[in-house]
Structures are given as C-alpha cells and as structure tokens.
C-alpha cells in the first residue's frame, strides 16, 4: 500500500482495513438502503395514507428525536460499560421493530410506539457505530473510514429513495407497508454480522488503572478542554444543516422559491451524487490539514448555499429558481463532504478510549437537540413569512460555527486536529490478532 495519502485509492484504503472493519463497512450499505426506501416518504405515509394532519405527522417524527435526546446519556454510559457491539445490536433491533410497527400503524398511539423504538436506535445505534469504527481503525484510516462510510450512507439512501419513489403509490397502502417491512429486514443484517463475523469485536476499552473508581459524569466531561466547543459545533451543525433539510428547505423551496416537488426530489438526488462523486477526492485534499480549518471552510460554503436559496425568492416559480435550488443542494453537499470526515474524527481522537461512548453520546445529543429545534424555528418563521430573517439566521449560524471551530483549535492538540504524528498513514495487517477481540464476549 502506498504511504502517500494523496495517492490514496479505494483499493489501497480497502487494503489498509482489518477484516472486521471491512465487514462493518459492508453492513452500512444494506442498512441505509432500507432507510432510503422509507425516510423521504414517512411524512407522506402518515399524512396521505394514514390520514394524520401534517402538524401531527411532523410532531410524531420529531418525537423520535426527542426520545433519542432523553436516552442518549444512558446509551453513552452503556456503550462504555457493555461495549459498542452490543449497543449496535440493540439499536438495530429497536429500529427494525419500530419500522415494522410503523408498517401497520393506523392510529396515533401505534405511531408513538413505533417512534419510541426508532428513538432508541437514534440514541445509541449510530453513536455506538462510531465507537466501533474507532476501536478498529486509527490515524488517517479512521478519517478516511468516516468519510467513505458517509458517502456509502448517502449512496444507500439515494438509491433507496429512487427505488421507493418508483414503487410506492398513495392509492395502494400496501406499497408503503412493503417498503417499511423491507427496511425492518435490512436492519437485521448488521445484527447478523455482530452475531457472526464480528462476534469477537466488542468495541470496549479497559479503564486505565489510575482511572479505576473515578466517577465520570457528563457534566465533568463537558468541562474538559474542547468538549463544550464540540457540543456547540454539533448543535449548530444540526440546526443549520440536517435539521433544515427535513423542514426548512422543503418548506422554503415550495412556499418562497415556488418550485415543484419534482425539483425538490431532484435536488436531493444532486446532493447524493455530489457526495458520492467527490468524497474520496475531498479526503485526499484535506489530509494533513487542520480539521478545524476544514470546518471553517465548510461553514463558508454552507453560508453561500443558504444565500443562494434565499435569492430564489426574487425568481419565484421560474426555471431560474429551480436551477438555483439545484445549485443550493450541490453546494450544501460539498460542505457535507468536508464536515463528516472531521467532526467524528476529532470527537474520537479527543476522547479517552474508555470514555468514547460518552463522548459520542454528547455529540449525538447535540445533534438531536439541533434536529428538534430546527423544524420548530423554521415552521414558526416561514409561517409568519419571515423569509429573509430565516435565511439570515442560518447564515449567522454558519458564522457562529466558524467562530466556535477556531475556538476549538486553541483547545485541542495538533494530533487531535489532524496535523500531528497521528496523521501518518496506519496499516493494520489483516492477519494480525486484533486488540479489540475478546473471545468471552
């Protein structure tokens, strides 16, 4: 394998992975393919098929994030105590049960039950998945893994969305039942891997002798250098980013830009194409650069993208507005390729190995909080036609994100920031015994 990160290829990246990490990467595609079938259409399903009002449907979807926010601290503790592998099994199982219930839900109480299980997965599943990644790979390979994993997530969701859009029909409720059941089955695949090829990979680190008996609370972790900044970055990131993708962007594009739902669908397709096409290129370009500076660049790109979306109001209902909406999503996606390989890497490099579960729980909690606040703020501002103020708020959020990233740079070591000795390429031989294996698990 070449030692030059700028000459990195997919084959050299694959060769650098230990066998368990390869299995874990493969599982990503299958589980998110199922999510892609249902994620873009859940609100449509609840509203047009099950007859719930849009307000109720939106509130029920937000309920899953609220439940996750409440359970995330518990999930972080359990990840450190039980191991990430067990928490991935629990999260995947909960997601499978949740979407299976949703497939047959005809009333609000049943949907609430489904969202409770989905919230369990949101609380612990993905954070534990990041901890499992960090237990298997290190150095630049870890950063590459986070980036490639993110591209695969988008590819799976994009493909699932295309297939789901072709297959489902609101006049045939059984088509929705089918895609939710397929989603439930897809979530069983990572469970099978955890019980099979990955059964010896627990993703748990032993507590150092000097730390044994020391009680660690989330409040004490938040007081550690850099952690408050990471929490703020996650909160702002979710509020101005993914939280708005499910609420603010579609509403703005329909009500202000006045584009069709087809254009909105194509915009999400453009997002997926940009991420899948350029993620590997971006990984090569950002290697050895300060991760915090990469976050600043991403914030600038996102600010430009939101300004472009805001400008569509001057061309409402025209082809120009539609083209600008597509450009918005292309720019937004390019920013995503910068953030995803950096923020998880900073979090897991900053965290002591035996506390990674709780560090990732804090990161996940900040995301959940931002995801809850985003639709509430977007709904209020756009309902009261505060369109310019809405865009201004998001641009200000981008500026705040850049400021917090610079503050973080002063509080973390160069190694954690991706420019120290740990930035050297790491090759983990597939034939060597893994430190994370524990035959007793």
JSON list of C-alpha atoms in Angstrom, two decimals, residues 86-297:
[
{"chain": "A", "resi": 86, "resn": "UNK", "atom": "CA", "xyz": [-23.93, -4.84, 21.98]},
{"chain": "A", "resi": 87, "resn": "UNK", "atom": "CA", "xyz": [-25.34, -1.32, 21.59]},
{"chain": "A", "resi": 88, "resn": "UNK", "atom": "CA", "xyz": [-25.31, -1.64, 17.78]},
{"chain": "A", "resi": 89, "resn": "UNK", "atom": "CA", "xyz": [-27.31, -4.85, 18.16]},
{"chain": "A", "resi": 90, "resn": "UNK", "atom": "CA", "xyz": [-29.80, -3.14, 20.49]},
{"chain": "A", "resi": 91, "resn": "UNK", "atom": "CA", "xyz": [-30.10, -0.07, 18.24]},
{"chain": "A", "resi": 92, "resn": "UNK", "atom": "CA", "xyz": [-30.53, -2.08, 15.05]},
{"chain": "A", "resi": 93, "resn": "UNK", "atom": "CA", "xyz": [-33.09, -4.33, 16.71]},
{"chain": "A", "resi": 94, "resn": "UNK", "atom": "CA", "xyz": [-35.05, -1.34, 18.01]},
{"chain": "A", "resi": 95, "resn": "UNK", "atom": "CA", "xyz": [-35.06, 0.29, 14.57]},
{"chain": "A", "resi": 96, "resn": "UNK", "atom": "CA", "xyz": [-36.28, -2.95, 12.98]},
{"chain": "A", "resi": 97, "resn": "UNK", "atom": "CA", "xyz": [-39.13, -3.23, 15.49]},
{"chain": "A", "resi": 98, "resn": "UNK", "atom": "CA", "xyz": [-40.03, 0.44, 15.08]},
{"chain": "A", "resi": 99, "resn": "UNK", "atom": "CA", "xyz": [-40.36, 0.44, 11.30]},
{"chain": "A", "resi": 100, "resn": "UNK", "atom": "CA", "xyz": [-42.18, -2.91, 11.39]},
{"chain": "A", "resi": 101, "resn": "UNK", "atom": "CA", "xyz": [-44.77, -1.38, 13.74]},
{"chain": "A", "resi": 102, "resn": "UNK", "atom": "CA", "xyz": [-44.96, 1.69, 11.50]},
{"chain": "A", "resi": 103, "resn": "UNK", "atom": "CA", "xyz": [-45.79, -0.52, 8.52]},
{"chain": "A", "resi": 104, "resn": "UNK", "atom": "CA", "xyz": [-49.15, -1.36, 10.09]},
{"chain": "A", "resi": 105, "resn": "UNK", "atom": "CA", "xyz": [-49.77, 1.76, 12.20]},
{"chain": "A", "resi": 106, "resn": "UNK", "atom": "CA", "xyz": [-53.26, 3.18, 11.66]},
{"chain": "A", "resi": 107, "resn": "UNK", "atom": "CA", "xyz": [-53.59, 5.46, 14.69]},
{"chain": "A", "resi": 108, "resn": "UNK", "atom": "CA", "xyz": [-51.53, 7.89, 16.74]},
{"chain": "A", "resi": 109, "resn": "UNK", "atom": "CA", "xyz": [-50.79, 5.57, 19.73]},
{"chain": "A", "resi": 110, "resn": "UNK", "atom": "CA", "xyz": [-49.33, 2.95, 17.40]},
{"chain": "A", "resi": 111, "resn": "UNK", "atom": "CA", "xyz": [-47.18, 5.54, 15.63]},
{"chain": "A", "resi": 112, "resn": "UNK", "atom": "CA", "xyz": [-45.97, 6.78, 19.03]},
{"chain": "A", "resi": 113, "resn": "UNK", "atom": "CA", "xyz": [-44.93, 3.22, 19.90]},
{"chain": "A", "resi": 114, "resn": "UNK", "atom": "CA", "xyz": [-43.03, 2.97, 16.61]},
{"chain": "A", "resi": 115, "resn": "UNK", "atom": "CA", "xyz": [-41.28, 6.30, 17.18]},
{"chain": "A", "resi": 116, "resn": "UNK", "atom": "CA", "xyz": [-40.24, 5.17, 20.67]},
{"chain": "A", "resi": 117, "resn": "UNK", "atom": "CA", "xyz": [-38.27, 2.25, 19.23]},
{"chain": "A", "resi": 118, "resn": "UNK", "atom": "CA", "xyz": [-36.84, 4.39, 16.42]},
{"chain": "A", "resi": 119, "resn": "UNK", "atom": "CA", "xyz": [-35.77, 6.91, 19.08]},
{"chain": "A", "resi": 120, "resn": "UNK", "atom": "CA", "xyz": [-33.87, 4.14, 20.90]},
{"chain": "A", "resi": 121, "resn": "UNK", "atom": "CA", "xyz": [-31.89, 3.49, 17.73]},
{"chain": "A", "resi": 122, "resn": "UNK", "atom": "CA", "xyz": [-31.22, 7.20, 17.22]},
{"chain": "A", "resi": 123, "resn": "UNK", "atom": "CA", "xyz": [-29.98, 7.46, 20.80]},
{"chain": "A", "resi": 124, "resn": "UNK", "atom": "CA", "xyz": [-27.48, 4.62, 20.80]},
{"chain": "A", "resi": 125, "resn": "UNK", "atom": "CA", "xyz": [-27.15, 2.92, 17.45]},
{"chain": "A", "resi": 126, "resn": "UNK", "atom": "CA", "xyz": [-25.17, 5.44, 15.43]},
{"chain": "A", "resi": 127, "resn": "UNK", "atom": "CA", "xyz": [-23.02, 6.68, 18.30]},
{"chain": "A", "resi": 128, "resn": "UNK", "atom": "CA", "xyz": [-22.07, 3.09, 19.12]},
{"chain": "A", "resi": 129, "resn": "UNK", "atom": "CA", "xyz": [-21.33, 2.51, 15.44]},
{"chain": "A", "resi": 130, "resn": "UNK", "atom": "CA", "xyz": [-18.79, 5.38, 15.54]},
{"chain": "A", "resi": 131, "resn": "UNK", "atom": "CA", "xyz": [-17.19, 3.93, 18.66]},
{"chain": "A", "resi": 132, "resn": "UNK", "atom": "CA", "xyz": [-16.93, 0.55, 16.93]},
{"chain": "A", "resi": 133, "resn": "UNK", "atom": "CA", "xyz": [-15.21, 2.20, 13.96]},
{"chain": "A", "resi": 134, "resn": "UNK", "atom": "CA", "xyz": [-12.76, 3.93, 16.30]},
{"chain": "A", "resi": 135, "resn": "UNK", "atom": "CA", "xyz": [-11.92, 0.65, 18.01]},
{"chain": "A", "resi": 136, "resn": "UNK", "atom": "CA", "xyz": [-11.00, -0.94, 14.69]},
{"chain": "A", "resi": 137, "resn": "UNK", "atom": "CA", "xyz": [-9.08, 1.75, 12.79]},
{"chain": "A", "resi": 138, "resn": "UNK", "atom": "CA", "xyz": [-6.81, 4.63, 13.77]},
{"chain": "A", "resi": 139, "resn": "UNK", "atom": "CA", "xyz": [-4.93, 7.58, 12.30]},
{"chain": "A", "resi": 140, "resn": "UNK", "atom": "CA", "xyz": [-5.78, 8.76, 8.74]},
{"chain": "A", "resi": 141, "resn": "UNK", "atom": "CA", "xyz": [-7.51, 5.45, 8.01]},
{"chain": "A", "resi": 142, "resn": "UNK", "atom": "CA", "xyz": [-10.09, 6.39, 10.63]},
{"chain": "A", "resi": 143, "resn": "UNK", "atom": "CA", "xyz": [-10.72, 9.75, 8.96]},
{"chain": "A", "resi": 144, "resn": "UNK", "atom": "CA", "xyz": [-10.99, 8.04, 5.58]},
{"chain": "A", "resi": 145, "resn": "UNK", "atom": "CA", "xyz": [-13.36, 5.46, 7.05]},
{"chain": "A", "resi": 146, "resn": "UNK", "atom": "CA", "xyz": [-15.71, 8.13, 8.41]},
{"chain": "A", "resi": 147, "resn": "UNK", "atom": "CA", "xyz": [-15.72, 9.87, 5.03]},
{"chain": "A", "resi": 148, "resn": "UNK", "atom": "CA", "xyz": [-16.25, 6.71, 2.96]},
{"chain": "A", "resi": 149, "resn": "UNK", "atom": "CA", "xyz": [-18.91, 5.49, 5.38]},
{"chain": "A", "resi": 150, "resn": "UNK", "atom": "CA", "xyz": [-20.74, 8.80, 4.98]},
{"chain": "A", "resi": 151, "resn": "UNK", "atom": "CA", "xyz": [-20.59, 8.50, 1.17]},
{"chain": "A", "resi": 152, "resn": "UNK", "atom": "CA", "xyz": [-21.99, 4.97, 1.37]},
{"chain": "A", "resi": 153, "resn": "UNK", "atom": "CA", "xyz": [-24.78, 6.17, 3.68]},
{"chain": "A", "resi": 154, "resn": "UNK", "atom": "CA", "xyz": [-25.77, 8.77, 1.11]},
{"chain": "A", "resi": 155, "resn": "UNK", "atom": "CA", "xyz": [-25.48, 6.29, -1.75]},
{"chain": "A", "resi": 156, "resn": "UNK", "atom": "CA", "xyz": [-27.71, 3.79, 0.01]},
{"chain": "A", "resi": 157, "resn": "UNK", "atom": "CA", "xyz": [-30.28, 6.39, 0.99]},
{"chain": "A", "resi": 158, "resn": "UNK", "atom": "CA", "xyz": [-30.22, 7.89, -2.51]},
{"chain": "A", "resi": 159, "resn": "UNK", "atom": "CA", "xyz": [-30.72, 4.53, -4.22]},
{"chain": "A", "resi": 160, "resn": "UNK", "atom": "CA", "xyz": [-33.40, 3.57, -1.73]},
{"chain": "A", "resi": 161, "resn": "UNK", "atom": "CA", "xyz": [-35.18, 6.86, -2.30]},
{"chain": "A", "resi": 162, "resn": "UNK", "atom": "CA", "xyz": [-35.19, 6.38, -6.07]},
{"chain": "A", "resi": 163, "resn": "UNK", "atom": "CA", "xyz": [-36.50, 2.82, -5.79]},
{"chain": "A", "resi": 164, "resn": "UNK", "atom": "CA", "xyz": [-39.08, 3.83, -3.19]},
{"chain": "A", "resi": 165, "resn": "UNK", "atom": "CA", "xyz": [-40.27, 6.75, -5.30]},
{"chain": "A", "resi": 166, "resn": "UNK", "atom": "CA", "xyz": [-40.84, 4.44, -8.26]},
{"chain": "A", "resi": 167, "resn": "UNK", "atom": "CA", "xyz": [-42.53, 1.69, -6.26]},
{"chain": "A", "resi": 168, "resn": "UNK", "atom": "CA", "xyz": [-44.83, 3.42, -3.78]},
{"chain": "A", "resi": 169, "resn": "UNK", "atom": "CA", "xyz": [-48.32, 4.67, -4.59]},
{"chain": "A", "resi": 170, "resn": "UNK", "atom": "CA", "xyz": [-50.51, 6.56, -2.10]},
{"chain": "A", "resi": 171, "resn": "UNK", "atom": "CA", "xyz": [-53.57, 4.86, -3.61]},
{"chain": "A", "resi": 172, "resn": "UNK", "atom": "CA", "xyz": [-52.08, 1.48, -2.68]},
{"chain": "A", "resi": 173, "resn": "UNK", "atom": "CA", "xyz": [-51.25, 1.47, 1.06]},
{"chain": "A", "resi": 174, "resn": "UNK", "atom": "CA", "xyz": [-49.69, -1.98, 0.78]},
{"chain": "A", "resi": 175, "resn": "UNK", "atom": "CA", "xyz": [-46.79, -0.50, -1.18]},
{"chain": "A", "resi": 176, "resn": "UNK", "atom": "CA", "xyz": [-45.87, 1.56, 1.89]},
{"chain": "A", "resi": 177, "resn": "UNK", "atom": "CA", "xyz": [-46.28, -1.46, 4.14]},
{"chain": "A", "resi": 178, "resn": "UNK", "atom": "CA", "xyz": [-43.87, -3.34, 1.87]},
{"chain": "A", "resi": 179, "resn": "UNK", "atom": "CA", "xyz": [-41.08, -0.73, 1.98]},
{"chain": "A", "resi": 180, "resn": "UNK", "atom": "CA", "xyz": [-41.31, -0.42, 5.76]},
{"chain": "A", "resi": 181, "resn": "UNK", "atom": "CA", "xyz": [-41.05, -4.18, 6.14]},
{"chain": "A", "resi": 182, "resn": "UNK", "atom": "CA", "xyz": [-38.04, -4.24, 3.79]},
{"chain": "A", "resi": 183, "resn": "UNK", "atom": "CA", "xyz": [-36.47, -1.56, 5.98]},
{"chain": "A", "resi": 184, "resn": "UNK", "atom": "CA", "xyz": [-37.12, -3.75, 9.03]},
{"chain": "A", "resi": 185, "resn": "UNK", "atom": "CA", "xyz": [-35.40, -6.73, 7.37]},
{"chain": "A", "resi": 186, "resn": "UNK", "atom": "CA", "xyz": [-32.40, -4.61, 6.28]},
{"chain": "A", "resi": 187, "resn": "UNK", "atom": "CA", "xyz": [-31.81, -3.62, 9.90]},
{"chain": "A", "resi": 188, "resn": "UNK", "atom": "CA", "xyz": [-31.39, -7.30, 10.76]},
{"chain": "A", "resi": 189, "resn": "UNK", "atom": "CA", "xyz": [-28.28, -7.51, 8.58]},
{"chain": "A", "resi": 190, "resn": "UNK", "atom": "CA", "xyz": [-25.95, -5.64, 10.99]},
{"chain": "A", "resi": 191, "resn": "UNK", "atom": "CA", "xyz": [-27.32, -7.78, 13.82]},
{"chain": "A", "resi": 192, "resn": "UNK", "atom": "CA", "xyz": [-26.36, -10.92, 11.87]},
{"chain": "A", "resi": 193, "resn": "UNK", "atom": "CA", "xyz": [-22.86, -9.53, 11.33]},
{"chain": "A", "resi": 194, "resn": "UNK", "atom": "CA", "xyz": [-22.47, -8.66, 15.02]},
{"chain": "A", "resi": 195, "resn": "UNK", "atom": "CA", "xyz": [-23.51, -12.19, 15.97]},
{"chain": "A", "resi": 196, "resn": "UNK", "atom": "CA", "xyz": [-21.41, -13.75, 13.23]},
{"chain": "A", "resi": 197, "resn": "UNK", "atom": "CA", "xyz": [-18.17, -12.40, 11.72]},
{"chain": "A", "resi": 198, "resn": "UNK", "atom": "CA", "xyz": [-17.94, -9.54, 14.25]},
{"chain": "A", "resi": 199, "resn": "UNK", "atom": "CA", "xyz": [-18.88, -11.52, 17.36]},
{"chain": "A", "resi": 200, "resn": "UNK", "atom": "CA", "xyz": [-15.37, -11.10, 18.88]},
{"chain": "A", "resi": 201, "resn": "UNK", "atom": "CA", "xyz": [-15.21, -7.32, 18.32]},
{"chain": "A", "resi": 202, "resn": "UNK", "atom": "CA", "xyz": [-16.70, -5.74, 21.42]},
{"chain": "A", "resi": 203, "resn": "UNK", "atom": "CA", "xyz": [-15.64, -2.11, 20.90]},
{"chain": "A", "resi": 204, "resn": "UNK", "atom": "CA", "xyz": [-14.97, -1.62, 24.61]},
{"chain": "A", "resi": 205, "resn": "UNK", "atom": "CA", "xyz": [-11.73, -0.33, 26.14]},
{"chain": "A", "resi": 206, "resn": "UNK", "atom": "CA", "xyz": [-10.48, -1.16, 29.60]},
{"chain": "A", "resi": 207, "resn": "UNK", "atom": "CA", "xyz": [-10.37, 1.66, 32.13]},
{"chain": "A", "resi": 208, "resn": "UNK", "atom": "CA", "xyz": [-6.77, 2.69, 32.93]},
{"chain": "A", "resi": 209, "resn": "UNK", "atom": "CA", "xyz": [-5.62, 1.75, 36.45]},
{"chain": "A", "resi": 210, "resn": "UNK", "atom": "CA", "xyz": [-5.36, 5.38, 37.51]},
{"chain": "A", "resi": 211, "resn": "UNK", "atom": "CA", "xyz": [-8.98, 5.95, 36.41]},
{"chain": "A", "resi": 212, "resn": "UNK", "atom": "CA", "xyz": [-10.49, 2.94, 38.18]},
{"chain": "A", "resi": 213, "resn": "UNK", "atom": "CA", "xyz": [-13.01, 4.07, 40.78]},
{"chain": "A", "resi": 214, "resn": "UNK", "atom": "CA", "xyz": [-13.12, 7.62, 39.40]},
{"chain": "A", "resi": 215, "resn": "UNK", "atom": "CA", "xyz": [-16.71, 8.68, 38.73]},
{"chain": "A", "resi": 216, "resn": "UNK", "atom": "CA", "xyz": [-17.16, 10.42, 35.40]},
{"chain": "A", "resi": 217, "resn": "UNK", "atom": "CA", "xyz": [-20.32, 12.42, 34.76]},
{"chain": "A", "resi": 218, "resn": "UNK", "atom": "CA", "xyz": [-21.42, 14.14, 31.59]},
{"chain": "A", "resi": 219, "resn": "UNK", "atom": "CA", "xyz": [-21.02, 17.46, 33.37]},
{"chain": "A", "resi": 220, "resn": "UNK", "atom": "CA", "xyz": [-17.39, 16.68, 34.17]},
{"chain": "A", "resi": 221, "resn": "UNK", "atom": "CA", "xyz": [-16.77, 15.69, 30.55]},
{"chain": "A", "resi": 222, "resn": "UNK", "atom": "CA", "xyz": [-18.31, 18.95, 29.35]},
{"chain": "A", "resi": 223, "resn": "UNK", "atom": "CA", "xyz": [-15.78, 20.80, 31.48]},
{"chain": "A", "resi": 224, "resn": "UNK", "atom": "CA", "xyz": [-12.86, 19.20, 29.68]},
{"chain": "A", "resi": 225, "resn": "UNK", "atom": "CA", "xyz": [-10.95, 21.32, 27.12]},
{"chain": "A", "resi": 226, "resn": "UNK", "atom": "CA", "xyz": [-12.58, 21.33, 23.71]},
{"chain": "A", "resi": 227, "resn": "UNK", "atom": "CA", "xyz": [-15.68, 19.35, 24.65]},
{"chain": "A", "resi": 228, "resn": "UNK", "atom": "CA", "xyz": [-18.04, 22.37, 25.01]},
{"chain": "A", "resi": 229, "resn": "UNK", "atom": "CA", "xyz": [-16.90, 23.53, 21.58]},
{"chain": "A", "resi": 230, "resn": "UNK", "atom": "CA", "xyz": [-17.58, 20.10, 20.09]},
{"chain": "A", "resi": 231, "resn": "UNK", "atom": "CA", "xyz": [-21.05, 20.13, 21.63]},
{"chain": "A", "resi": 232, "resn": "UNK", "atom": "CA", "xyz": [-21.74, 23.60, 20.20]},
{"chain": "A", "resi": 233, "resn": "UNK", "atom": "CA", "xyz": [-20.49, 22.56, 16.76]},
{"chain": "A", "resi": 234, "resn": "UNK", "atom": "CA", "xyz": [-22.80, 19.55, 16.74]},
{"chain": "A", "resi": 235, "resn": "UNK", "atom": "CA", "xyz": [-25.77, 21.66, 17.85]},
{"chain": "A", "resi": 236, "resn": "UNK", "atom": "CA", "xyz": [-25.21, 24.40, 15.25]},
{"chain": "A", "resi": 237, "resn": "UNK", "atom": "CA", "xyz": [-24.39, 21.84, 12.57]},
{"chain": "A", "resi": 238, "resn": "UNK", "atom": "CA", "xyz": [-27.69, 20.03, 13.10]},
{"chain": "A", "resi": 239, "resn": "UNK", "atom": "CA", "xyz": [-29.70, 23.25, 13.37]},
{"chain": "A", "resi": 240, "resn": "UNK", "atom": "CA", "xyz": [-28.42, 24.91, 10.18]},
{"chain": "A", "resi": 241, "resn": "UNK", "atom": "CA", "xyz": [-27.84, 21.62, 8.35]},
{"chain": "A", "resi": 242, "resn": "UNK", "atom": "CA", "xyz": [-29.69, 18.34, 8.54]},
{"chain": "A", "resi": 243, "resn": "UNK", "atom": "CA", "xyz": [-32.47, 19.69, 10.71]},
{"chain": "A", "resi": 244, "resn": "UNK", "atom": "CA", "xyz": [-33.33, 22.17, 7.96]},
{"chain": "A", "resi": 245, "resn": "UNK", "atom": "CA", "xyz": [-33.10, 19.57, 5.19]},
{"chain": "A", "resi": 246, "resn": "UNK", "atom": "CA", "xyz": [-36.21, 17.85, 6.53]},
{"chain": "A", "resi": 247, "resn": "UNK", "atom": "CA", "xyz": [-38.12, 21.02, 7.41]},
{"chain": "A", "resi": 248, "resn": "UNK", "atom": "CA", "xyz": [-36.77, 24.42, 6.41]},
{"chain": "A", "resi": 249, "resn": "UNK", "atom": "CA", "xyz": [-35.50, 23.65, 2.92]},
{"chain": "A", "resi": 250, "resn": "UNK", "atom": "CA", "xyz": [-38.59, 21.84, 1.56]},
{"chain": "A", "resi": 251, "resn": "UNK", "atom": "CA", "xyz": [-40.92, 24.46, 3.04]},
{"chain": "A", "resi": 252, "resn": "UNK", "atom": "CA", "xyz": [-38.84, 27.38, 1.71]},
{"chain": "A", "resi": 253, "resn": "UNK", "atom": "CA", "xyz": [-38.48, 25.79, -1.72]},
{"chain": "A", "resi": 254, "resn": "UNK", "atom": "CA", "xyz": [-42.24, 25.25, -2.01]},
{"chain": "A", "resi": 255, "resn": "UNK", "atom": "CA", "xyz": [-43.55, 28.45, -0.42]},
{"chain": "A", "resi": 256, "resn": "UNK", "atom": "CA", "xyz": [-40.89, 31.01, -1.39]},
{"chain": "A", "resi": 257, "resn": "UNK", "atom": "CA", "xyz": [-38.99, 29.57, -4.36]},
{"chain": "A", "resi": 258, "resn": "UNK", "atom": "CA", "xyz": [-42.29, 28.08, -5.64]},
{"chain": "A", "resi": 259, "resn": "UNK", "atom": "CA", "xyz": [-40.66, 25.06, -7.27]},
{"chain": "A", "resi": 260, "resn": "UNK", "atom": "CA", "xyz": [-42.36, 21.71, -7.81]},
{"chain": "A", "resi": 261, "resn": "UNK", "atom": "CA", "xyz": [-41.97, 18.68, -5.57]},
{"chain": "A", "resi": 262, "resn": "UNK", "atom": "CA", "xyz": [-40.18, 17.04, -8.51]},
{"chain": "A", "resi": 263, "resn": "UNK", "atom": "CA", "xyz": [-37.49, 19.73, -8.39]},
{"chain": "A", "resi": 264, "resn": "UNK", "atom": "CA", "xyz": [-37.11, 19.17, -4.65]},
{"chain": "A", "resi": 265, "resn": "UNK", "atom": "CA", "xyz": [-36.68, 15.45, -5.31]},
{"chain": "A", "resi": 266, "resn": "UNK", "atom": "CA", "xyz": [-34.03, 16.14, -7.93]},
{"chain": "A", "resi": 267, "resn": "UNK", "atom": "CA", "xyz": [-32.27, 18.47, -5.50]},
{"chain": "A", "resi": 268, "resn": "UNK", "atom": "CA", "xyz": [-31.84, 15.61, -3.03]},
{"chain": "A", "resi": 269, "resn": "UNK", "atom": "CA", "xyz": [-30.60, 13.42, -5.89]},
{"chain": "A", "resi": 270, "resn": "UNK", "atom": "CA", "xyz": [-27.99, 16.07, -6.75]},
{"chain": "A", "resi": 271, "resn": "UNK", "atom": "CA", "xyz": [-26.94, 16.08, -3.10]},
{"chain": "A", "resi": 272, "resn": "UNK", "atom": "CA", "xyz": [-26.33, 12.32, -3.19]},
{"chain": "A", "resi": 273, "resn": "UNK", "atom": "CA", "xyz": [-24.42, 12.44, -6.49]},
{"chain": "A", "resi": 274, "resn": "UNK", "atom": "CA", "xyz": [-22.08, 15.20, -5.30]},
{"chain": "A", "resi": 275, "resn": "UNK", "atom": "CA", "xyz": [-21.24, 13.41, -2.04]},
{"chain": "A", "resi": 276, "resn": "UNK", "atom": "CA", "xyz": [-20.64, 10.02, -3.66]},
{"chain": "A", "resi": 277, "resn": "UNK", "atom": "CA", "xyz": [-18.64, 11.51, -6.55]},
{"chain": "A", "resi": 278, "resn": "UNK", "atom": "CA", "xyz": [-16.38, 13.83, -4.56]},
{"chain": "A", "resi": 279, "resn": "UNK", "atom": "CA", "xyz": [-15.99, 12.35, -1.05]},
{"chain": "A", "resi": 280, "resn": "UNK", "atom": "CA", "xyz": [-12.87, 10.36, -1.91]},
{"chain": "A", "resi": 281, "resn": "UNK", "atom": "CA", "xyz": [-11.32, 13.36, -3.68]},
{"chain": "A", "resi": 282, "resn": "UNK", "atom": "CA", "xyz": [-12.04, 15.57, -0.67]},
{"chain": "A", "resi": 283, "resn": "UNK", "atom": "CA", "xyz": [-10.47, 13.02, 1.69]},
{"chain": "A", "resi": 284, "resn": "UNK", "atom": "CA", "xyz": [-7.20, 13.24, -0.23]},
{"chain": "A", "resi": 285, "resn": "UNK", "atom": "CA", "xyz": [-7.25, 17.03, -0.28]},
{"chain": "A", "resi": 286, "resn": "UNK", "atom": "CA", "xyz": [-7.92, 17.54, 3.44]},
{"chain": "A", "resi": 287, "resn": "UNK", "atom": "CA", "xyz": [-5.36, 15.01, 4.65]},
{"chain": "A", "resi": 288, "resn": "UNK", "atom": "CA", "xyz": [-2.79, 16.66, 6.92]},
{"chain": "A", "resi": 289, "resn": "UNK", "atom": "CA", "xyz": [-4.75, 19.90, 7.18]},
{"chain": "A", "resi": 290, "resn": "UNK", "atom": "CA", "xyz": [-6.19, 21.26, 10.41]},
{"chain": "A", "resi": 291, "resn": "UNK", "atom": "CA", "xyz": [-9.60, 19.72, 10.87]},
{"chain": "A", "resi": 292, "resn": "UNK", "atom": "CA", "xyz": [-10.92, 22.89, 12.48]},
{"chain": "A", "resi": 293, "resn": "UNK", "atom": "CA", "xyz": [-9.95, 24.90, 9.38]},
{"chain": "A", "resi": 294, "resn": "UNK", "atom": "CA", "xyz": [-11.83, 22.37, 7.26]},
{"chain": "A", "resi": 295, "resn": "UNK", "atom": "CA", "xyz": [-14.92, 23.06, 9.41]},
{"chain": "A", "resi": 296, "resn": "UNK", "atom": "CA", "xyz": [-14.46, 26.80, 8.82]},
{"chain": "A", "resi": 297, "resn": "UNK", "atom": "CA", "xyz": [-14.33, 26.23, 5.05]}
]
